[in-house]
Coordinates of C-alpha atoms in Angstrom, one line a residue:
M1 CA -122.9 -28.3 102.0
S2 CA -120.4 -25.8 103.2
A3 CA -117.6 -27.7 101.4
A4 CA -119.5 -27.9 98.1
Q5 CA -120.3 -24.1 98.2
P6 CA -116.8 -22.8 97.6
D7 CA -116.4 -25.1 94.8
A8 CA -119.7 -23.9 93.2
E9 CA -118.8 -20.3 93.8
G10 CA -115.4 -21.0 92.0
F11 CA -117.0 -22.6 89.1
F12 CA -119.3 -19.6 88.7
N13 CA -116.4 -17.2 89.3
L14 CA -115.0 -18.6 86.1
P15 CA -115.4 -16.9 82.8
N16 CA -118.6 -17.6 80.9
R17 CA -116.9 -19.1 77.9
T18 CA -114.7 -21.4 80.2
R19 CA -117.7 -22.5 82.2
Q20 CA -119.5 -23.5 79.1
R21 CA -116.7 -25.4 77.8
L22 CA -116.3 -27.5 81.0
A23 CA -119.9 -28.2 81.1
F24 CA -120.1 -29.3 77.5
A25 CA -116.9 -31.3 77.9
A26 CA -118.5 -33.2 81.0
L27 CA -121.7 -33.7 78.9
I28 CA -119.8 -35.0 75.8
A29 CA -117.8 -37.4 78.1
V30 CA -121.1 -38.7 79.6
A31 CA -122.6 -38.9 76.1
L32 CA -119.6 -41.0 74.8
V33 CA -119.9 -43.5 77.6
V34 CA -123.6 -44.0 77.3
I35 CA -123.3 -44.4 73.6
G36 CA -120.4 -46.7 73.7
V37 CA -122.2 -49.0 76.3
T38 CA -125.4 -48.9 74.1
I39 CA -123.6 -50.1 71.1
T40 CA -121.7 -52.8 72.9
V41 CA -124.8 -54.2 74.9
L42 CA -127.5 -53.6 72.4
G43 CA -125.2 -54.8 69.4
A44 CA -124.4 -58.0 71.4
R45 CA -128.1 -58.7 72.2
R46 CA -129.4 -58.2 68.5
T47 CA -126.5 -60.3 67.2
E48 CA -127.3 -63.2 69.6
A49 CA -131.0 -62.8 68.5
I50 CA -130.3 -63.0 64.8
R51 CA -127.8 -65.9 65.5
N52 CA -130.7 -67.8 67.5
Q53 CA -133.1 -67.1 64.8
A54 CA -130.7 -68.4 62.0
E55 CA -130.1 -71.4 64.0
L56 CA -133.7 -72.1 64.6
R57 CA -134.5 -71.6 61.0
L58 CA -131.8 -73.9 59.8
T59 CA -133.2 -76.7 62.3
L60 CA -136.6 -76.1 60.8
F61 CA -135.2 -76.3 57.1
A62 CA -133.2 -79.6 57.9
G63 CA -136.3 -81.2 59.5
N64 CA -138.2 -80.5 56.5
V65 CA -135.8 -81.9 54.2
M66 CA -135.1 -84.9 56.5
S67 CA -138.9 -85.5 56.7
E68 CA -139.2 -85.6 53.0
L69 CA -136.3 -88.0 52.5
R70 CA -137.8 -90.3 55.2
R71 CA -141.2 -90.2 53.7
S72 CA -139.8 -91.2 50.3
S73 CA -137.4 -93.9 51.5
I74 CA -140.3 -96.2 52.2
V75 CA -141.8 -95.8 48.7
P76 CA -139.7 -98.3 46.8
Q77 CA -140.2 -101.1 49.3
L78 CA -143.8 -100.7 49.0
L79 CA -143.8 -100.7 45.2
A80 CA -141.5 -103.8 45.1
R81 CA -144.5 -105.6 46.8
D82 CA -147.1 -104.5 44.0
P83 CA -148.1 -107.7 42.3
L84 CA -149.2 -105.7 39.2
L85 CA -145.6 -104.4 38.7
T86 CA -143.9 -107.8 39.4
S87 CA -146.2 -109.7 37.2
A88 CA -145.6 -107.0 34.4
L89 CA -142.0 -107.6 34.6
E90 CA -142.5 -111.3 34.3
S91 CA -145.2 -111.2 31.5
R92 CA -143.4 -108.2 29.7
D93 CA -146.9 -106.7 29.5
F94 CA -146.5 -103.1 30.5
S95 CA -149.7 -101.7 29.2
Q96 CA -151.1 -100.6 32.6
S97 CA -147.7 -100.1 34.4
S98 CA -147.3 -96.4 33.6
Q99 CA -150.8 -95.5 34.6
R100 CA -150.3 -97.4 37.9
L101 CA -147.0 -95.4 38.4
I102 CA -148.9 -92.1 37.7
E103 CA -151.6 -92.8 40.3
Y104 CA -148.8 -93.7 42.9
R105 CA -147.0 -90.4 42.0
D106 CA -149.9 -88.3 42.6
E107 CA -150.9 -90.1 45.8
L108 CA -147.3 -90.2 47.3
G109 CA -146.4 -86.8 46.3
V110 CA -143.0 -87.8 44.6
A111 CA -141.3 -86.3 41.6
R112 CA -141.2 -89.3 39.4
L113 CA -141.5 -93.1 39.3
M114 CA -139.8 -95.4 37.0
L115 CA -139.8 -99.1 36.4
L116 CA -136.7 -100.6 34.8
D117 CA -136.1 -104.1 33.6
R118 CA -133.2 -106.1 34.3
D119 CA -131.3 -104.4 31.5
G120 CA -131.8 -101.1 32.8
R121 CA -134.3 -100.0 30.2
T122 CA -137.3 -98.1 31.2
V123 CA -140.5 -100.0 30.6
A124 CA -142.9 -97.9 32.6
S125 CA -142.8 -94.4 34.1
S126 CA -144.9 -91.7 35.6
D127 CA -143.5 -89.4 32.8
R128 CA -144.1 -91.5 29.6
V129 CA -141.4 -89.7 27.8
D130 CA -138.9 -91.7 29.8
I131 CA -140.1 -94.9 28.4
G132 CA -137.4 -96.7 26.3
K133 CA -134.5 -94.9 27.9
E134 CA -131.5 -96.8 29.0
H135 CA -130.2 -96.6 32.7
R136 CA -128.0 -99.5 32.7
N137 CA -124.8 -97.5 33.8
E138 CA -126.7 -95.0 36.0
P139 CA -125.3 -95.0 39.7
Y140 CA -128.9 -95.7 41.1
M141 CA -129.1 -98.7 38.8
V142 CA -125.8 -100.0 39.8
D143 CA -126.2 -99.5 43.5
A144 CA -129.7 -101.1 43.4
L145 CA -128.4 -104.2 41.7
R146 CA -125.5 -104.6 44.4
A147 CA -127.8 -104.1 47.4
D148 CA -130.6 -106.0 48.8
T149 CA -132.2 -103.0 50.3
T150 CA -133.3 -99.5 49.4
V151 CA -130.4 -97.3 48.3
F152 CA -130.2 -93.5 48.0
T153 CA -128.3 -91.8 45.1
S154 CA -127.7 -88.0 44.3
I155 CA -126.2 -87.2 41.1
F156 CA -125.8 -84.0 38.9
G157 CA -128.0 -84.3 35.6
D158 CA -127.5 -82.6 32.3
V159 CA -129.3 -79.4 33.4
G160 CA -126.9 -78.9 36.4
R161 CA -129.7 -79.8 39.0
P162 CA -128.9 -82.8 41.2
L163 CA -131.3 -85.9 41.1
F164 CA -132.3 -87.5 44.5
V165 CA -133.2 -91.0 43.7
Y166 CA -134.3 -94.1 45.8
S167 CA -133.9 -97.3 44.0
R168 CA -134.7 -101.0 44.8
K169 CA -134.5 -104.1 42.8
L170 CA -137.5 -106.3 42.3
T171 CA -137.1 -110.1 42.7
R172 CA -139.1 -113.3 42.9
A173 CA -137.9 -116.5 44.2
G174 CA -134.5 -115.2 44.1
E175 CA -134.7 -114.1 40.4
L176 CA -134.0 -110.5 39.5
L177 CA -136.8 -109.0 37.7
G178 CA -136.1 -105.2 37.5
V179 CA -135.5 -101.9 39.3
I180 CA -138.0 -99.5 40.9
T181 CA -136.7 -95.9 41.2
V182 CA -138.3 -93.1 43.2
E183 CA -137.2 -89.3 42.3
V184 CA -137.5 -87.1 45.4
D185 CA -138.4 -83.4 44.8
L186 CA -136.3 -81.5 47.2
F187 CA -136.3 -78.4 45.1
K188 CA -139.7 -77.3 46.5
Y189 CA -137.8 -76.4 49.7
E190 CA -135.4 -74.5 47.6
R191 CA -138.0 -72.5 46.1
S192 CA -139.6 -71.7 49.5
W193 CA -136.2 -70.1 50.7
D194 CA -136.6 -67.4 48.0
G195 CA -138.5 -65.2 50.5
I196 CA -135.7 -65.3 53.0
S197 CA -133.0 -62.7 53.3
E198 CA -130.2 -65.2 54.1
A199 CA -128.1 -67.4 51.6
V200 CA -128.9 -70.9 52.3
I201 CA -127.2 -74.0 51.1
V202 CA -127.3 -77.7 51.7
K203 CA -124.3 -79.8 50.9
D204 CA -123.3 -83.5 51.1
S205 CA -120.3 -85.1 52.9
N206 CA -118.0 -84.2 50.1
D207 CA -118.8 -80.4 50.7
V208 CA -120.7 -80.3 47.2
V209 CA -123.6 -77.9 47.1
L210 CA -127.0 -79.8 46.4
L211 CA -129.6 -77.3 47.3
T212 CA -129.1 -73.4 47.4
T213 CA -130.9 -70.0 47.2
E214 CA -128.3 -69.2 44.2
P215 CA -128.7 -71.8 41.6
R216 CA -125.2 -71.3 40.0
W217 CA -123.6 -72.7 43.3
R218 CA -125.0 -76.1 42.6
G219 CA -122.5 -78.8 42.2
K220 CA -119.6 -76.6 43.5
T221 CA -117.7 -76.9 46.8
E222 CA -118.8 -74.2 49.4
A223 CA -115.4 -72.1 49.0
A224 CA -115.8 -72.3 45.1
A225 CA -119.4 -71.4 45.1
L226 CA -118.8 -68.3 47.4
A227 CA -116.2 -67.2 44.8
Q228 CA -118.7 -67.4 41.9
E229 CA -118.9 -64.4 39.8
P230 CA -120.7 -62.1 38.7
P231 CA -122.5 -61.6 42.3
K232 CA -126.2 -61.1 42.1
N233 CA -126.7 -59.0 45.3
A234 CA -125.0 -57.2 48.2
L235 CA -124.9 -60.3 50.3
V236 CA -123.3 -62.4 47.6
R237 CA -120.8 -59.7 46.9
A238 CA -119.8 -59.7 50.6
L239 CA -119.5 -63.5 50.6
R240 CA -117.4 -63.8 47.4
A241 CA -114.9 -60.9 48.0
R242 CA -112.1 -63.2 49.8
T243 CA -112.9 -66.6 50.3
D244 CA -109.3 -67.4 51.9
V245 CA -110.7 -65.5 55.0
F246 CA -113.4 -67.9 56.3
D247 CA -114.4 -68.6 59.9
A248 CA -116.9 -71.2 61.3
E249 CA -118.9 -68.5 63.1
N250 CA -118.1 -65.1 61.6
S251 CA -116.4 -63.7 58.7
V252 CA -115.1 -60.2 57.7
L253 CA -115.2 -60.3 53.8
D254 CA -114.5 -57.1 51.8
G255 CA -115.1 -55.1 54.8
Q256 CA -118.4 -56.3 55.8
S257 CA -119.2 -58.9 58.7
V258 CA -121.2 -62.0 57.9
M259 CA -122.6 -64.5 60.1
R260 CA -122.2 -68.2 59.2
S261 CA -124.7 -70.6 60.8
Q262 CA -124.6 -74.4 60.2
A263 CA -126.8 -77.4 61.1
R264 CA -126.5 -81.0 60.5
V265 CA -128.9 -82.9 58.4
P266 CA -129.1 -86.5 59.8
F267 CA -128.7 -88.1 56.3
Q268 CA -125.4 -89.4 54.8
G269 CA -123.4 -86.6 56.4
W270 CA -125.4 -83.6 54.9
R271 CA -125.1 -80.3 56.3
I272 CA -127.2 -77.1 56.0
V273 CA -125.4 -73.6 56.1
S274 CA -127.0 -70.1 56.0
F275 CA -125.1 -66.6 55.8
S276 CA -126.7 -63.7 57.5
T277 CA -125.6 -59.9 57.4
Y278 CA -125.3 -57.8 60.5
T279 CA -127.5 -54.9 58.5
P280 CA -130.5 -55.5 61.1
V281 CA -128.1 -55.1 64.0
R282 CA -126.5 -52.0 62.7
E283 CA -130.0 -50.4 61.9
R284 CA -131.4 -51.2 65.3
V285 CA -128.2 -49.9 67.1
A286 CA -128.2 -46.7 64.9
S287 CA -131.7 -45.8 65.7
V288 CA -131.1 -46.1 69.5
V289 CA -127.9 -44.1 69.2
A290 CA -129.8 -41.4 67.2
L291 CA -132.5 -41.1 69.9
Q292 CA -129.7 -40.8 72.5
V293 CA -127.7 -38.2 70.4
M294 CA -131.1 -36.1 70.1
A295 CA -131.7 -36.3 74.0
F296 CA -128.1 -35.3 74.7
A297 CA -128.5 -32.5 72.0
I298 CA -131.5 -31.2 74.0
M299 CA -129.6 -31.6 77.3
A300 CA -126.8 -29.4 75.9
A301 CA -129.2 -26.9 74.7
G302 CA -130.6 -26.8 78.4
L303 CA -127.2 -26.5 79.8
F304 CA -126.5 -23.7 77.6
Y305 CA -129.6 -21.9 78.8
L306 CA -128.6 -22.5 82.5
T307 CA -125.3 -21.3 82.2
S308 CA -126.4 -18.1 80.5
R309 CA -129.0 -17.5 83.2
A310 CA -126.3 -18.0 85.9
A311 CA -124.0 -15.4 84.2
E312 CA -127.0 -12.9 84.3
R313 CA -127.8 -13.5 87.9
R314 CA -124.1 -13.0 88.7
S315 CA -124.1 -9.7 86.6
L316 CA -127.0 -8.5 88.5
R317 CA -125.7 -9.2 91.9
L318 CA -122.3 -7.3 91.0
Q319 CA -124.4 -4.3 89.9
R320 CA -126.3 -4.3 93.1
E321 CA -123.0 -4.3 95.1
S322 CA -121.5 -1.4 93.3
A323 CA -124.7 0.7 93.5
E324 CA -122.8 3.3 95.6
L325 CA -120.0 3.5 93.3
R326 CA -122.4 3.9 90.4
K327 CA -124.1 6.9 92.3
L328 CA -120.6 8.7 92.5
N329 CA -119.8 8.0 88.9
L330 CA -123.2 8.5 87.4
L331 CA -122.1 10.0 84.1
L332 CA -119.4 7.7 83.6
Q333 CA -121.6 4.7 84.4
R334 CA -124.2 5.8 81.9
E335 CA -121.7 5.9 79.4
I336 CA -120.3 2.3 80.3
S337 CA -123.9 1.0 80.7
E338 CA -124.8 2.2 77.2
R339 CA -121.7 0.3 75.8
Q340 CA -122.6 -2.8 77.6
K341 CA -126.0 -2.8 76.3
A342 CA -124.7 -2.2 72.8
E343 CA -122.1 -5.0 73.2
R344 CA -124.7 -7.4 74.5
S345 CA -127.1 -6.5 71.7
L346 CA -124.3 -7.1 69.1
E347 CA -123.7 -10.5 70.5
V348 CA -127.3 -11.5 70.5
A349 CA -127.6 -10.2 67.0
E350 CA -124.4 -12.1 66.0
Q351 CA -125.7 -15.4 67.7
T352 CA -129.2 -14.8 66.0
I353 CA -127.6 -14.6 62.5
A354 CA -125.4 -17.5 63.0
Q355 CA -128.3 -19.7 64.2
S356 CA -130.6 -18.4 61.3
S357 CA -127.9 -19.3 58.9
K358 CA -127.5 -22.7 60.3
L359 CA -131.4 -23.3 60.3
A360 CA -131.5 -22.0 56.7
A361 CA -128.8 -24.4 55.6
L362 CA -130.5 -27.3 57.6
G363 CA -133.8 -26.6 55.9
E364 CA -132.4 -26.4 52.4
M365 CA -130.4 -29.6 52.8
S366 CA -133.5 -31.4 54.1
A367 CA -135.5 -30.0 51.3
A368 CA -132.9 -31.1 48.7
V369 CA -132.7 -34.6 50.1
S370 CA -136.3 -35.0 49.8
H371 CA -136.4 -33.8 46.2
E372 CA -133.4 -35.8 45.0
L373 CA -134.6 -39.0 46.8
N374 CA -138.0 -39.0 45.1
Q375 CA -136.6 -40.0 41.7
P376 CA -134.9 -43.3 42.8
L377 CA -137.8 -44.0 45.2
A378 CA -140.2 -43.7 42.3
A379 CA -138.0 -46.2 40.3
M380 CA -137.7 -48.6 43.2
K381 CA -141.5 -48.6 43.6
T382 CA -142.0 -49.7 40.0
Y383 CA -139.2 -52.3 40.2
L384 CA -140.8 -53.9 43.4
A385 CA -144.2 -54.1 41.6
G386 CA -142.6 -55.8 38.6
A387 CA -140.6 -58.1 41.0
R388 CA -143.6 -59.0 42.9
L389 CA -145.4 -60.1 39.8
L390 CA -142.4 -62.0 38.6
V391 CA -142.3 -64.0 41.8
R392 CA -146.1 -64.8 41.7
R393 CA -145.3 -66.3 38.1
Q394 CA -142.3 -68.0 39.6
R395 CA -139.8 -66.1 37.2
S396 CA -137.2 -66.0 40.1
E397 CA -134.3 -65.2 37.9
E398 CA -135.8 -62.1 36.3
A399 CA -137.2 -61.2 39.9
I400 CA -133.4 -61.3 41.1
V401 CA -132.6 -58.8 38.2
S402 CA -135.1 -56.4 39.6
F403 CA -133.9 -56.8 43.0
Q404 CA -130.4 -56.1 41.7
R405 CA -131.7 -52.8 40.1
I406 CA -133.3 -51.9 43.4
N407 CA -129.9 -52.5 45.2
D408 CA -128.3 -50.1 42.6
L409 CA -130.9 -47.6 43.3
I410 CA -130.0 -47.9 47.0
D411 CA -126.4 -47.2 46.1
R412 CA -127.5 -44.4 44.1
M413 CA -129.6 -42.8 46.9
A414 CA -126.6 -43.2 49.2
A415 CA -124.4 -41.4 46.8
I416 CA -127.1 -38.7 46.5
T417 CA -126.9 -38.0 50.2
R418 CA -123.1 -37.9 50.1
Q419 CA -123.2 -35.5 47.1
L420 CA -125.7 -33.2 48.9
K421 CA -123.7 -33.1 52.0
S422 CA -120.4 -32.1 50.1
Y423 CA -122.3 -29.8 47.8
A424 CA -121.7 -26.6 49.7
S425 CA -117.9 -27.2 49.7
K426 CA -118.0 -27.6 45.9
G427 CA -115.3 -30.1 46.1
G428 CA -114.0 -31.5 42.8
D429 CA -112.2 -34.7 43.7
A430 CA -114.3 -37.0 41.5
I431 CA -114.2 -34.7 38.4
G432 CA -112.5 -36.2 35.3
R433 CA -113.2 -37.0 31.7
V434 CA -116.8 -38.1 31.2
D435 CA -118.8 -39.1 28.1
L436 CA -122.0 -37.2 28.0
R437 CA -123.6 -40.1 26.1
A438 CA -123.2 -42.5 28.9
A439 CA -124.5 -40.0 31.3
V440 CA -127.6 -39.7 29.2
D441 CA -127.8 -43.5 28.9
S442 CA -127.7 -44.0 32.7
S443 CA -130.3 -41.1 33.2
L444 CA -132.8 -42.7 30.8
A445 CA -132.3 -46.1 32.3
M446 CA -133.4 -44.7 35.6
M447 CA -136.4 -42.8 34.3
Q448 CA -137.6 -45.5 32.0
P449 CA -140.2 -46.7 34.4
Q450 CA -141.9 -43.2 34.4
F451 CA -141.8 -43.2 30.6
R452 CA -143.5 -46.6 30.2
Q453 CA -146.0 -45.8 32.8
R454 CA -147.1 -42.6 31.3
A455 CA -146.8 -43.8 27.6
I456 CA -144.3 -41.1 26.8
G457 CA -142.9 -40.9 23.3
L458 CA -139.2 -40.7 23.5
T459 CA -136.8 -39.7 20.7
V460 CA -133.1 -39.8 21.5
S461 CA -130.3 -38.4 19.2
L462 CA -126.8 -39.1 20.2
P463 CA -123.6 -38.7 18.1
D464 CA -121.6 -41.6 17.1
A465 CA -118.5 -40.0 18.5
A466 CA -117.6 -39.4 22.2
A467 CA -118.9 -36.2 23.7
D468 CA -116.3 -35.8 26.5
V469 CA -116.6 -33.1 29.0
L470 CA -114.6 -32.4 32.3
A471 CA -117.1 -33.0 34.9
E472 CA -118.4 -35.7 37.5
Q473 CA -120.8 -38.3 35.9
F474 CA -123.0 -38.4 39.1
R475 CA -123.6 -34.8 39.0
L476 CA -124.3 -34.7 35.2
E477 CA -126.8 -37.5 35.8
Q478 CA -128.5 -35.4 38.6
V479 CA -128.9 -32.6 36.2
I480 CA -130.1 -34.8 33.2
V481 CA -132.6 -36.6 35.5
N482 CA -134.0 -33.3 36.8
L483 CA -134.5 -32.0 33.3
L484 CA -136.4 -35.4 32.4
R485 CA -138.4 -35.4 35.4
N486 CA -139.6 -31.6 34.7
A487 CA -140.4 -32.8 31.1
V488 CA -142.5 -35.7 32.3
D489 CA -144.4 -33.3 34.6
A490 CA -144.9 -30.9 31.9
T491 CA -146.4 -33.4 29.6
R492 CA -148.9 -34.5 32.2
G493 CA -152.4 -34.3 30.7
R494 CA -151.2 -34.4 27.1
P495 CA -152.9 -36.9 24.9
D496 CA -149.7 -37.5 22.9
P497 CA -146.8 -36.7 25.3
Q498 CA -143.5 -36.5 23.6
I499 CA -140.0 -35.9 24.9
D500 CA -136.9 -35.3 22.6
I501 CA -133.3 -35.5 23.6
I502 CA -130.7 -34.2 21.4
L503 CA -126.8 -34.3 22.0
V504 CA -124.6 -32.3 19.7
A505 CA -120.8 -32.2 20.3
G506 CA -119.1 -29.2 18.3
D507 CA -116.9 -26.5 19.9
Q508 CA -118.9 -27.2 22.9
V509 CA -121.1 -30.0 24.0
T510 CA -124.8 -29.1 24.0
L511 CA -127.6 -31.4 25.4
S512 CA -131.2 -30.5 24.5
V513 CA -134.4 -31.8 26.2
L514 CA -137.6 -30.9 24.4
D515 CA -141.1 -31.5 25.4
N516 CA -144.7 -30.9 24.1
G517 CA -146.2 -29.7 27.4
T518 CA -147.6 -26.4 28.6
G519 CA -144.4 -24.4 28.4
I520 CA -142.8 -22.1 31.1
V521 CA -144.9 -19.5 32.7
D522 CA -142.2 -17.3 34.2
L523 CA -138.7 -17.6 32.6
D524 CA -137.0 -15.1 35.0
A525 CA -137.9 -17.0 38.1
L526 CA -137.5 -20.4 36.8
F527 CA -134.0 -21.0 38.2
E528 CA -134.5 -19.3 41.6
P529 CA -134.6 -21.7 44.7
F530 CA -138.1 -22.9 45.8
Y531 CA -139.8 -21.6 42.6
T532 CA -142.4 -24.2 41.5
T533 CA -145.5 -24.7 39.6
K534 CA -146.3 -27.9 40.9
A535 CA -149.0 -28.9 43.4
A536 CA -147.9 -29.0 47.2
G537 CA -146.1 -32.2 47.8
D538 CA -145.2 -32.8 44.1
G539 CA -142.0 -30.7 44.2
V540 CA -140.2 -28.0 46.2
G541 CA -138.6 -25.8 43.5
L542 CA -135.0 -26.9 44.1
G543 CA -134.4 -29.2 41.0
L544 CA -133.6 -26.5 38.4
A545 CA -131.7 -24.3 41.0
I546 CA -129.5 -27.1 41.7
S547 CA -129.2 -28.0 38.3
S548 CA -128.1 -24.6 37.1
S549 CA -125.6 -24.2 39.9
I550 CA -124.0 -27.7 39.0
V551 CA -123.6 -26.7 35.3
A552 CA -122.2 -23.3 36.2
D553 CA -119.6 -25.2 38.6
L554 CA -118.7 -27.2 35.5
G555 CA -118.0 -24.0 33.6
G556 CA -121.1 -24.2 31.5
R557 CA -124.8 -22.9 31.6
L558 CA -128.2 -24.0 31.7
T559 CA -130.9 -22.2 29.7
A560 CA -134.6 -22.6 28.9
R561 CA -137.0 -21.2 26.4
N562 CA -140.5 -21.9 25.1
R563 CA -141.1 -23.5 21.8
P564 CA -143.2 -21.8 19.0
E565 CA -145.3 -25.0 18.5
G566 CA -145.7 -25.5 22.3
G567 CA -143.6 -27.0 25.0
A568 CA -140.3 -26.0 26.4
V569 CA -136.7 -26.5 25.6
F570 CA -133.8 -26.9 28.2
E571 CA -130.1 -26.6 27.0
V572 CA -127.0 -27.7 28.8
Q573 CA -124.0 -26.1 27.4
L574 CA -120.6 -27.4 28.4
P575 CA -117.1 -26.8 27.4
K576 CA -115.6 -29.7 25.5
F577 CA -113.0 -31.8 27.2
G578 CA -109.5 -30.2 26.8
D579 CA -110.8 -26.7 26.1
D580 CA -108.5 -24.0 27.2
R581 CA -111.2 -22.2 29.2
I582 CA -111.4 -25.4 31.6
A583 CA -107.7 -25.0 32.2
A584 CA -108.1 -21.3 32.8
Q585 CA -110.7 -22.1 35.4

């Protein structure tokens, strides 16, 4: 204790700012070590868990496919012993054969059964449209004639989907009567994979994709399938970027890590492969790190409080020790005391103002993020409802399109947060020539679900020639979406809601948004922050304030007025691209 006491006294004898710096430096060092260990350990555990889940899922998928193949492999042998089918081939009377095959198909759960004569012509089938077709040169016919047992053949048909066929020849007394074929339905497993997040493929011994969650991959090698364009979702984009960089366990493709898992299907050298992203790992680690950062922030605040109190105690001790000196210099001490109080008050006031400014900025940023994200979230909800309905109707291709739109909206939400963080600096790195028509089309596409849901009449008038302005397209879309959203809210309750959009390119580019709603109550306070006439929870009053600021930054202005016939008009006026006023700015 006696050795530690001088060190503590030496620490507290240091200047207040130095003590705070040392204490915060030590806390930051501890925080970095803890966060680094958390990222390493937790990331490794979550990665291993995802890898185990992927391998277990692949084992289950491989078992299901193998079970179906084994179950169907015995069917040709059983049908070859059916006296009705063999006698029909001998007598050439096939009047009851097709009905018999239909009954077998329903009982056995296979995709299709066909009875071929010795010349390869379909004489009976569970699908009557096949009767009369020639199969003499088909691989399953040729293989069956060459072998004395049941043979399996996989070929790609005209529609680009492979056929999985078991075939066996029918004989009596050594004489060839015909061939029975059994088509196996493995695509039911492919359809069941639509609900998983991984990309899954089943390929044969020649590395050709037979089953896959991406139909366009069928018939291609694995490397060629991953390079297929255009990509459908974020995972496919990550896989297709650089197929020359490919690892048996993990890959870094276009800056994204992807986990590749593989299992063997014990059938003719088949293999099943899945590709999983590390997004769940990153999300889990990010959530834990965020909690740790919050805890260290609280500790930093407590440390700041303790160091401040220690400084106050030291100041009081020094005042007691100098009591006699203060008595001798009473008048001088009073003046010094007053100055010290004024300096402390000024310091406290400065800290209070700085902290209030930080809190105000934080509150405004949080409110802005909440306001701007409501629009893509509403669109995502609509697309998700449509995708759910499409999946129920087994219209997977159209559902994938909805998922792609949702993915685009997620990218847009990320762009919104980046834009709001850089909004205070008013940077112009992305400013360039923008066709305002394209910004209008993009904004209308985002708001289209709200228009359909509310049955709002929409009239759009755009010029044939380009309406170019010097701006950033995302910020223009942000302004247009805000105006459209206000127009939608203004027409709420109207029996015949109508919104008109007029774009005119003259000496300057003018975009007008007209509605037949209730009009504007207070035009003077319209563009003030946090002014809103909406109910609590429907809006915070930042949309028009942000839009007005964006338009002003671009050298234009945003105005509003009421229409004589009812409703409101919002006009965005921007300088035409190449205008000398832009150069002057």
